[in-house]
PDB file of C-alpha atoms in Angstrom:
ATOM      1  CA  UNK A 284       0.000   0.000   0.000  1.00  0.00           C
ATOM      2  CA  UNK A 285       1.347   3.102  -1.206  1.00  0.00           C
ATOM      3  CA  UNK A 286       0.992   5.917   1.684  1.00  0.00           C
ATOM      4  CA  UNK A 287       1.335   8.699  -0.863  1.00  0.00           C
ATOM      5  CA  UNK A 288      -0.372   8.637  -4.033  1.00  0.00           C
ATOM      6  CA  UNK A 289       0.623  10.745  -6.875  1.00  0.00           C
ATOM      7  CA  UNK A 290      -1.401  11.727 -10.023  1.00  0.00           C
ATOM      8  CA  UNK A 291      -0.826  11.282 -13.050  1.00  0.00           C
ATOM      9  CA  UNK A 292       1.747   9.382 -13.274  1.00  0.00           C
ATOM     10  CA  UNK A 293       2.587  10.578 -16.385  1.00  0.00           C
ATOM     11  CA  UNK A 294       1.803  13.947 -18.267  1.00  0.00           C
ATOM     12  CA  UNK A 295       2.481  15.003 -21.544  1.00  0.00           C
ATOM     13  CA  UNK A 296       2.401  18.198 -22.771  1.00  0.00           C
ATOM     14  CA  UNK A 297       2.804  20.956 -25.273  1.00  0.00           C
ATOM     15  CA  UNK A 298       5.131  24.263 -24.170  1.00  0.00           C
ATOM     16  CA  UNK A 299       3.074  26.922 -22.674  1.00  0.00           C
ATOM     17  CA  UNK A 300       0.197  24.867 -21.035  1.00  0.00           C
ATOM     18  CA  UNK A 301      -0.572  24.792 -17.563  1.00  0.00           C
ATOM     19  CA  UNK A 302      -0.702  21.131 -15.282  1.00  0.00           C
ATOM     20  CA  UNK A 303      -1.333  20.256 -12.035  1.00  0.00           C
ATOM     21  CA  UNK A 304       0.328  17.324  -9.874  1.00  0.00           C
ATOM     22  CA  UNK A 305      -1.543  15.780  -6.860  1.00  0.00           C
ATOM     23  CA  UNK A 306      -0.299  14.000  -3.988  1.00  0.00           C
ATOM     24  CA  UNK A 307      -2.869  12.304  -1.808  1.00  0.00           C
ATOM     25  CA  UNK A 308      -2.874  10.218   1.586  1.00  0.00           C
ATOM     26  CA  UNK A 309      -5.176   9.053   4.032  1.00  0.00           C
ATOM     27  CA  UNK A 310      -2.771  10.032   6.786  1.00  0.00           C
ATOM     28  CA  UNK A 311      -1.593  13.548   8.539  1.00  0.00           C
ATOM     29  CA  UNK A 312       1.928  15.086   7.678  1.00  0.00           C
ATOM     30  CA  UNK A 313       3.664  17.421   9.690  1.00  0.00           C
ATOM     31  CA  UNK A 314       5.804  18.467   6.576  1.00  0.00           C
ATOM     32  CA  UNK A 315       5.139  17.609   2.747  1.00  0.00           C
ATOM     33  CA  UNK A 316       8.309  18.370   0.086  1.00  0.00           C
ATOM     34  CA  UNK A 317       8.228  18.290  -3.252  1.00  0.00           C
ATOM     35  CA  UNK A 318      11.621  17.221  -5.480  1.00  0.00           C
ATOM     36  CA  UNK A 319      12.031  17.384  -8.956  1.00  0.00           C
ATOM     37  CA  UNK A 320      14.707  14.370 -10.427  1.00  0.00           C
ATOM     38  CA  UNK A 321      16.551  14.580 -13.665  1.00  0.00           C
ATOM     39  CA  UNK A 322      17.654  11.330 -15.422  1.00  0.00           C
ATOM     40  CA  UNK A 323      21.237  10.423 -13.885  1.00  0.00           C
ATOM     41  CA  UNK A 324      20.890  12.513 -11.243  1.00  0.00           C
ATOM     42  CA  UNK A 325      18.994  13.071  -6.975  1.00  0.00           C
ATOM     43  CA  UNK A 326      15.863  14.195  -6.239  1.00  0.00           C
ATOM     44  CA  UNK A 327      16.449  17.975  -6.127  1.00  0.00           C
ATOM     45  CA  UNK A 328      14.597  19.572  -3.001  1.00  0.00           C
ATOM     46  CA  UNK A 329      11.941  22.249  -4.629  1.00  0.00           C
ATOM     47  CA  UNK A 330      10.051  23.307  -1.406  1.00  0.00           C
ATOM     48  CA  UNK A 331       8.827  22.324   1.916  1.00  0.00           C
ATOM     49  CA  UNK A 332       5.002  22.981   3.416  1.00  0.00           C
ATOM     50  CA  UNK A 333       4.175  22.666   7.078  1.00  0.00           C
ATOM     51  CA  UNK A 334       1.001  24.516   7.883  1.00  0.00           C
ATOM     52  CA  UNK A 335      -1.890  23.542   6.479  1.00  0.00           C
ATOM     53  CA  UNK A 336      -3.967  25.493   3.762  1.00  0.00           C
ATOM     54  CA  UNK A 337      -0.070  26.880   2.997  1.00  0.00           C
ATOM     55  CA  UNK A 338       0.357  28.000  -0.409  1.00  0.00           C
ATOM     56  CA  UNK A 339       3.997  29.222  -1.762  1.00  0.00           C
ATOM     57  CA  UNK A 340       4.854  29.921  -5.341  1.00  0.00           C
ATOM     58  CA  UNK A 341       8.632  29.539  -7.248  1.00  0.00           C
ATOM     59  CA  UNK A 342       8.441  31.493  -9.912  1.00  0.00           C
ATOM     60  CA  UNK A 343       6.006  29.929 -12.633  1.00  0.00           C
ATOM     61  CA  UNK A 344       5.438  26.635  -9.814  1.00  0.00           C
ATOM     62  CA  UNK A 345       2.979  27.273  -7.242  1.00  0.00           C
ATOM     63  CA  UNK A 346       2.462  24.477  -4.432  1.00  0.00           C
ATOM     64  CA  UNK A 347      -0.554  24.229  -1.597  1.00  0.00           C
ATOM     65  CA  UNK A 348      -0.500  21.812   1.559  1.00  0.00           C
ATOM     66  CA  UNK A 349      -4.357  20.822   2.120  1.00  0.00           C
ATOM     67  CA  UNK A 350      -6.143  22.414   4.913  1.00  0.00           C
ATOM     68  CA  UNK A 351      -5.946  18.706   7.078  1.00  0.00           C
ATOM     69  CA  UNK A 352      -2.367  18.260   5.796  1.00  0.00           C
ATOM     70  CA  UNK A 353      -3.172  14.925   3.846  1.00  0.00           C
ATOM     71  CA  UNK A 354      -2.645  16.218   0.317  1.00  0.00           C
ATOM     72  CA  UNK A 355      -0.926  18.155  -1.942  1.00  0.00           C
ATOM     73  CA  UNK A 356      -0.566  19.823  -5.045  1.00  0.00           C
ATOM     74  CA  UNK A 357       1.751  21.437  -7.508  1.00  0.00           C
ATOM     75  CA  UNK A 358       0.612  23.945 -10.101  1.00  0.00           C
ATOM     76  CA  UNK A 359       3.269  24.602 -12.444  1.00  0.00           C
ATOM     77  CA  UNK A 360       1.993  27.847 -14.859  1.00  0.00           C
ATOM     78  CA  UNK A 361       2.939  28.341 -19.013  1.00  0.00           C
ATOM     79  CA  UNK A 362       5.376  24.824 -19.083  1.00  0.00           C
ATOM     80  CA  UNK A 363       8.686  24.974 -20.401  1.00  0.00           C
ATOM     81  CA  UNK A 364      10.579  22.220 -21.951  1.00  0.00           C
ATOM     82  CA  UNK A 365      13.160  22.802 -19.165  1.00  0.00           C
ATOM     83  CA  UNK A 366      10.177  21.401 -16.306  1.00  0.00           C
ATOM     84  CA  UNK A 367      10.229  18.173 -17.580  1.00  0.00           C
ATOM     85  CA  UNK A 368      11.445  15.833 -15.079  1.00  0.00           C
ATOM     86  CA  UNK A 369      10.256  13.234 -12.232  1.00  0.00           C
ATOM     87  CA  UNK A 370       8.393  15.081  -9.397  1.00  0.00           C
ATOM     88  CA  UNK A 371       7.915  13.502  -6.198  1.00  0.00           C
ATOM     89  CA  UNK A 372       5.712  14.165  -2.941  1.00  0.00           C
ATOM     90  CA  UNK A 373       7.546  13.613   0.010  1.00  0.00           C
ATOM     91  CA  UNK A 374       5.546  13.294   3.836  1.00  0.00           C
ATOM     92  CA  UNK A 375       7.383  13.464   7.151  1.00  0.00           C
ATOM     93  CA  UNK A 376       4.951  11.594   9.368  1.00  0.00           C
ATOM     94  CA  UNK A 377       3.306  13.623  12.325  1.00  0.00           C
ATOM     95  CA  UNK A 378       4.267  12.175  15.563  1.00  0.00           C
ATOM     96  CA  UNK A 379       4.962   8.291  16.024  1.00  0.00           C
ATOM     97  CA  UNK A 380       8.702   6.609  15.468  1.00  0.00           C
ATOM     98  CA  UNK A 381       9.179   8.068  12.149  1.00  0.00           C
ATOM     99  CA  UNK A 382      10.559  11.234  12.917  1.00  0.00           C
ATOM    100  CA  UNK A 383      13.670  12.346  10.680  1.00  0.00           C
ATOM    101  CA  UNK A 384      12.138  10.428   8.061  1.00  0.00           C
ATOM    102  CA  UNK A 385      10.478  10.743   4.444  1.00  0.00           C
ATOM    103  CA  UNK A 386       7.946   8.574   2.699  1.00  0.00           C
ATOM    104  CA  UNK A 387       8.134   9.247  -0.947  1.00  0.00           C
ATOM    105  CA  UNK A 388       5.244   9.035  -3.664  1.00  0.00           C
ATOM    106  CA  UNK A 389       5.845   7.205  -6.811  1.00  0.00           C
ATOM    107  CA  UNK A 390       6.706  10.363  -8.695  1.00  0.00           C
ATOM    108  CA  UNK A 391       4.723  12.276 -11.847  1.00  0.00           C
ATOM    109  CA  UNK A 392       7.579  11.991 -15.200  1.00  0.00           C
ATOM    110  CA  UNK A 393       6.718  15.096 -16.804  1.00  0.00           C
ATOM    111  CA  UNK A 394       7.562  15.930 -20.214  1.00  0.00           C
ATOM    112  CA  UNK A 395       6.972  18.985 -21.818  1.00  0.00           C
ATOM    113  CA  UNK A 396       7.319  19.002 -25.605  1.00  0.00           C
ATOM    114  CA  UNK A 397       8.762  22.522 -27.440  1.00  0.00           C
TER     115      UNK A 397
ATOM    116  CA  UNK B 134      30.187  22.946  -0.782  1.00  0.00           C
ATOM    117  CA  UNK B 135      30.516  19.604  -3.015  1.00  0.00           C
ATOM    118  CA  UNK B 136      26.888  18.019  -1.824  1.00  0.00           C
ATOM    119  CA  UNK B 137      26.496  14.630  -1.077  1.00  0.00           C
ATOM    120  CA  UNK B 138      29.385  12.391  -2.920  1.00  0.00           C
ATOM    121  CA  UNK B 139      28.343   8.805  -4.021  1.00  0.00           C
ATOM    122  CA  UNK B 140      30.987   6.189  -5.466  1.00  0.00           C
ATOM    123  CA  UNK B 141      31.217   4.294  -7.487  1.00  0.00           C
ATOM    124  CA  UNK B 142      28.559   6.143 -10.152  1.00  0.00           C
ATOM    125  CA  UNK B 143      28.129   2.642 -11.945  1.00  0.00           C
ATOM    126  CA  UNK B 144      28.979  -0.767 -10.860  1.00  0.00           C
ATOM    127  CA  UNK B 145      28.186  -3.608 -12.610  1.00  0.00           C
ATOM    128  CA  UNK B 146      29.398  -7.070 -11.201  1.00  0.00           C
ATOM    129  CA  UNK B 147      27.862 -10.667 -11.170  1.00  0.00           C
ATOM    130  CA  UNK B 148      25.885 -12.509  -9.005  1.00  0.00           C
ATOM    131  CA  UNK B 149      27.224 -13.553  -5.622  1.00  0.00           C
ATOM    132  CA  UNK B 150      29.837 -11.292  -5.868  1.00  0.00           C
ATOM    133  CA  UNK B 151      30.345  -8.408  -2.389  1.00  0.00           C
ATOM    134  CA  UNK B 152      29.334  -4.901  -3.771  1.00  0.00           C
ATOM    135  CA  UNK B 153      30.142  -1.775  -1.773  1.00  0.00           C
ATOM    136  CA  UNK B 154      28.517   1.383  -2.022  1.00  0.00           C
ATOM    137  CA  UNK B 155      29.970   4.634  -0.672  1.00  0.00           C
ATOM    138  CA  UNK B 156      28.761   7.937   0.730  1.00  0.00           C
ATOM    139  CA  UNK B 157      30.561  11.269   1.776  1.00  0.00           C
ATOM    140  CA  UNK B 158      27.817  13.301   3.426  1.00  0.00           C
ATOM    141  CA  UNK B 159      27.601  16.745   3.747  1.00  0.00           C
ATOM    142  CA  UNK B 160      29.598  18.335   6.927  1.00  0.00           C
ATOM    143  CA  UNK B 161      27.308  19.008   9.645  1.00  0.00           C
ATOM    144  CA  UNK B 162      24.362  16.994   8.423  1.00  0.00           C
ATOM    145  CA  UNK B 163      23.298  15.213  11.265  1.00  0.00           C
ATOM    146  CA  UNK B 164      21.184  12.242   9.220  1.00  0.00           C
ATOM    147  CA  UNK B 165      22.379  10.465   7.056  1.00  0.00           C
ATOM    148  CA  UNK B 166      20.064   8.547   4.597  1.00  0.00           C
ATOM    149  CA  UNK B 167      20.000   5.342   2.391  1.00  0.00           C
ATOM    150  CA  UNK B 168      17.585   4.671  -0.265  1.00  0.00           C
ATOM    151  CA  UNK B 169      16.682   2.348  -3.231  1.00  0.00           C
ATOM    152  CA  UNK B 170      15.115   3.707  -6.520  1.00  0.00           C
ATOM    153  CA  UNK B 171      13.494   1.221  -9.248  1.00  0.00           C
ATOM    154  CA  UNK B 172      10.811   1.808 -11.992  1.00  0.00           C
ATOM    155  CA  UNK B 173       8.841  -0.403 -10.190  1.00  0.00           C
ATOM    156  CA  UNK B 174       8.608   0.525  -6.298  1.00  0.00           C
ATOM    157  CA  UNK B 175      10.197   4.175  -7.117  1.00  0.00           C
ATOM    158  CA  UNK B 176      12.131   5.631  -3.915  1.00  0.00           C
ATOM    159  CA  UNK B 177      12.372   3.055  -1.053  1.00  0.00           C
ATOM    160  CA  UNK B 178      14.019   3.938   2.236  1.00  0.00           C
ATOM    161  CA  UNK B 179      16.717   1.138   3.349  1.00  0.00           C
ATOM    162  CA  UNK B 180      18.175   2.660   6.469  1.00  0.00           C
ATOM    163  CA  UNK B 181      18.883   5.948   8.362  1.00  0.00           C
ATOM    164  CA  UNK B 182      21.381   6.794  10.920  1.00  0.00           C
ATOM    165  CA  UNK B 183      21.393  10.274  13.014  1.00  0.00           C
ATOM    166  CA  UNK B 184      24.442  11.343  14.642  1.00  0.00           C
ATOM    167  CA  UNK B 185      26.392   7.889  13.059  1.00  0.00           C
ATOM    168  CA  UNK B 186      23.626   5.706  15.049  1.00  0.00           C
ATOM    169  CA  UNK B 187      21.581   3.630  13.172  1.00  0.00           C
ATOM    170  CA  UNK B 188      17.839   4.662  13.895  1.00  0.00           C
ATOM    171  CA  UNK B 189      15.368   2.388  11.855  1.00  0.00           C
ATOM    172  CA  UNK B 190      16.557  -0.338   9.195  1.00  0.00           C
ATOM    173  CA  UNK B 191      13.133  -2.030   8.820  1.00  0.00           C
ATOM    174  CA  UNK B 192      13.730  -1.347   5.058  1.00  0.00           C
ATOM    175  CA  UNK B 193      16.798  -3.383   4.501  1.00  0.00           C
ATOM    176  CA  UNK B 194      15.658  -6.190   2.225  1.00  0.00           C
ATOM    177  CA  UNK B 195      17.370  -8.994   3.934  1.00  0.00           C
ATOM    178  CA  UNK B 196      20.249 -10.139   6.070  1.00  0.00           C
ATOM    179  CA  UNK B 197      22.369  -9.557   2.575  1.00  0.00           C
ATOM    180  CA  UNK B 198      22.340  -5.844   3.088  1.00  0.00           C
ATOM    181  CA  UNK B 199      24.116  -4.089   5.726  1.00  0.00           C
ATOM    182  CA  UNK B 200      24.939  -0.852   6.212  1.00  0.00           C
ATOM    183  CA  UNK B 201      27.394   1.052   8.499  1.00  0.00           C
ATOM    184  CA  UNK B 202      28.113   4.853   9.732  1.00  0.00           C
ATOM    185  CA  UNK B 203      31.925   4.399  11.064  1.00  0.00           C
ATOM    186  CA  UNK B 204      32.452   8.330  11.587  1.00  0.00           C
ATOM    187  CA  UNK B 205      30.405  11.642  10.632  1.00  0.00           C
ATOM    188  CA  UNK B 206      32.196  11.854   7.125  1.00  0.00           C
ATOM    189  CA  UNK B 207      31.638   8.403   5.365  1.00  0.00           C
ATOM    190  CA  UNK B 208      29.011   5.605   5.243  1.00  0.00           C
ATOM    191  CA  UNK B 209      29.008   2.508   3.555  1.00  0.00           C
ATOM    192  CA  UNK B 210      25.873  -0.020   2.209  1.00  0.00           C
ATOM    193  CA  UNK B 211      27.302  -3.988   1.372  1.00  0.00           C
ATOM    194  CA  UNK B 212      25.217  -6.124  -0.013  1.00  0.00           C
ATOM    195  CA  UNK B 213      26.829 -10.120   0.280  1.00  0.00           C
ATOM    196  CA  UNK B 214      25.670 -11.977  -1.829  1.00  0.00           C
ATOM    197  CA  UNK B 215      24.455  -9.784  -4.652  1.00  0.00           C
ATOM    198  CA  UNK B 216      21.463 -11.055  -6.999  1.00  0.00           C
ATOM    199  CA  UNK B 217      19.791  -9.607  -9.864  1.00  0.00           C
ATOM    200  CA  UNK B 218      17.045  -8.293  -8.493  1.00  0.00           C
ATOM    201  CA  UNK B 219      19.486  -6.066  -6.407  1.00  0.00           C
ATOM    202  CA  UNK B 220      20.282  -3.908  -9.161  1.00  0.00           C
ATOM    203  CA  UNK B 221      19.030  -0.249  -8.641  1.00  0.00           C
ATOM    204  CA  UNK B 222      19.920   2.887  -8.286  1.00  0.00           C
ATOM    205  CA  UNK B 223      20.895   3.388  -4.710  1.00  0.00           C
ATOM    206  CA  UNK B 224      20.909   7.167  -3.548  1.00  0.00           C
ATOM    207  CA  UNK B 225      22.407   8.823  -0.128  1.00  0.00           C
ATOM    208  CA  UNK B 226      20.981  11.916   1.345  1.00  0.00           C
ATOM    209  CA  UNK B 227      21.600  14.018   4.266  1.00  0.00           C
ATOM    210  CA  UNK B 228      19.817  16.065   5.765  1.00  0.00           C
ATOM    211  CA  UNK B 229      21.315  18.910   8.894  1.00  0.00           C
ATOM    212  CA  UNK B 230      18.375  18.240  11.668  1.00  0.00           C
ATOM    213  CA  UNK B 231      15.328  17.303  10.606  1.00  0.00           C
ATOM    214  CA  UNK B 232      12.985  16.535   7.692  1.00  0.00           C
ATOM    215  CA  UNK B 233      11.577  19.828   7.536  1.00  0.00           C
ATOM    216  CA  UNK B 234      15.123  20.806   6.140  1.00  0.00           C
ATOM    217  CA  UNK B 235      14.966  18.789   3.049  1.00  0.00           C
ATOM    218  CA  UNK B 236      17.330  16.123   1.820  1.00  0.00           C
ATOM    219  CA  UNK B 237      20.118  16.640  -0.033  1.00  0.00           C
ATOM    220  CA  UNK B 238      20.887  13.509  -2.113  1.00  0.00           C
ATOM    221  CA  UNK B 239      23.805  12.082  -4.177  1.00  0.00           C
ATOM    222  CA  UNK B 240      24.249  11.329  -7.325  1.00  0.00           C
ATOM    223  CA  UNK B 241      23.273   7.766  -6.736  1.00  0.00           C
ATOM    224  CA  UNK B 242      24.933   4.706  -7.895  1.00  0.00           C
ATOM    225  CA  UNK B 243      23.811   2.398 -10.233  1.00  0.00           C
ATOM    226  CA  UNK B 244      24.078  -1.248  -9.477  1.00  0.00           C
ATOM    227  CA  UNK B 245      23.336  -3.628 -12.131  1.00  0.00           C
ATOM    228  CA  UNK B 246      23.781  -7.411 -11.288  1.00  0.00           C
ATOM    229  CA  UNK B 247      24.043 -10.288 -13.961  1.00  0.00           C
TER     230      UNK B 247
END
């Protein structure tokens, strides 16, 4: 069982359009991160959320943590070929024995044609 | 800074044979992170260690893998015997306290066994 679910898994699309990843659990996070990977090369930290209904923008990339902190989202605005990548969700866990650690989702591969 | 430093890049060695995996982390990262990438099961967390101590290794495969944390600047992941189904890319990342920080991971290593 997955504990974060990403959709799409994989998205398509012409330069200039606008997409939307989602990352979705059933539990509570007291931090959610989002990475972007390039082939032959680490996840790349992009930002981290930690207060629910949070909403902070990079440039043309704009991500939200969900009001109960179980979901995510990344809004990424006029695509350029140089987005296209792997992004991943990652949750920190709130409480429990899994403090200092991640769970990662299984990643969008975005590719954004010229 | 040089980041997280993985060696070898590639490996590529037969089945049964000891691999070794190597990780400089960054100075004054406190945790120290190793995890297991595949098309398949994407990002998998094998084992953590804060301040050199091993925390949680409930993601090591099997008694094949082992991992150590000898001093602050260098950690190693052995797997004895390899098999096929081993082969991966295997990624460090440190982070300086906590997850809220973000990871900062390696290069990765790519371990194919035939």
């Amino acid at each position: 069982t997955q504990l974060l679910e990403q959709s799409p898994q994989f998205l398509s699309i012409q330069e200039g359009e606008n997409l939307t990843v989602y990352c979705n659990s059933s539990s509570v996070f007291s931090s959610l991160q989002w990475y972007r990977q390039e082939p032959g090369e680490g996840p790349v930290l992009l930002v981290t959320v930690v207060t629910g209904g949070e909403v902070k923008k990079l440039k043309r990339l704009t991500f939200q943590f969900g009001d109960a902190r179980k979901d995510s989202s990344l809004h990424i605005t006029a695509a350029q070929p140089g987005d296209t990548g792997l992004y991943l969700c990652a949750g920190a866990r709130a409480g429990g024995t899994s403090y200092g650690k991640l769970t990662f989702g299984q990643g969008t591969i975005l590719t954004v044609h010229p | 800074d040089a980041g997280v430093i993985q060696s070898p890049r590639h490996e590529v060695t037969e089945m049964g044979q000891e691999v070794t995996l190597r990780c400089k982390p960054i100075s004054g990262h406190d945790y120290l992170f190793w995890y297991r990438q595949t098309m398949m099961r994407g990002l998998e967390l094998l084992i953590y260690f804060n301040n050199n101590v091993p925390i949680d290794d409930s993601g090591m495969p099997e008694d094949r893998f082992s991992a150590k944390m000898p001093n602050a600047s260098f950690s190693t992941l052995k797997i004895q015997p390899s098999e096929p189904r081993d082969s991966a890319v295997y990624f460090c990342a440190t982070s300086p306290r906590t997850e809220i920080y973000g990871y900062t991971f390696g290069s990765g290593t790519r371990l194919t066994v035939v």
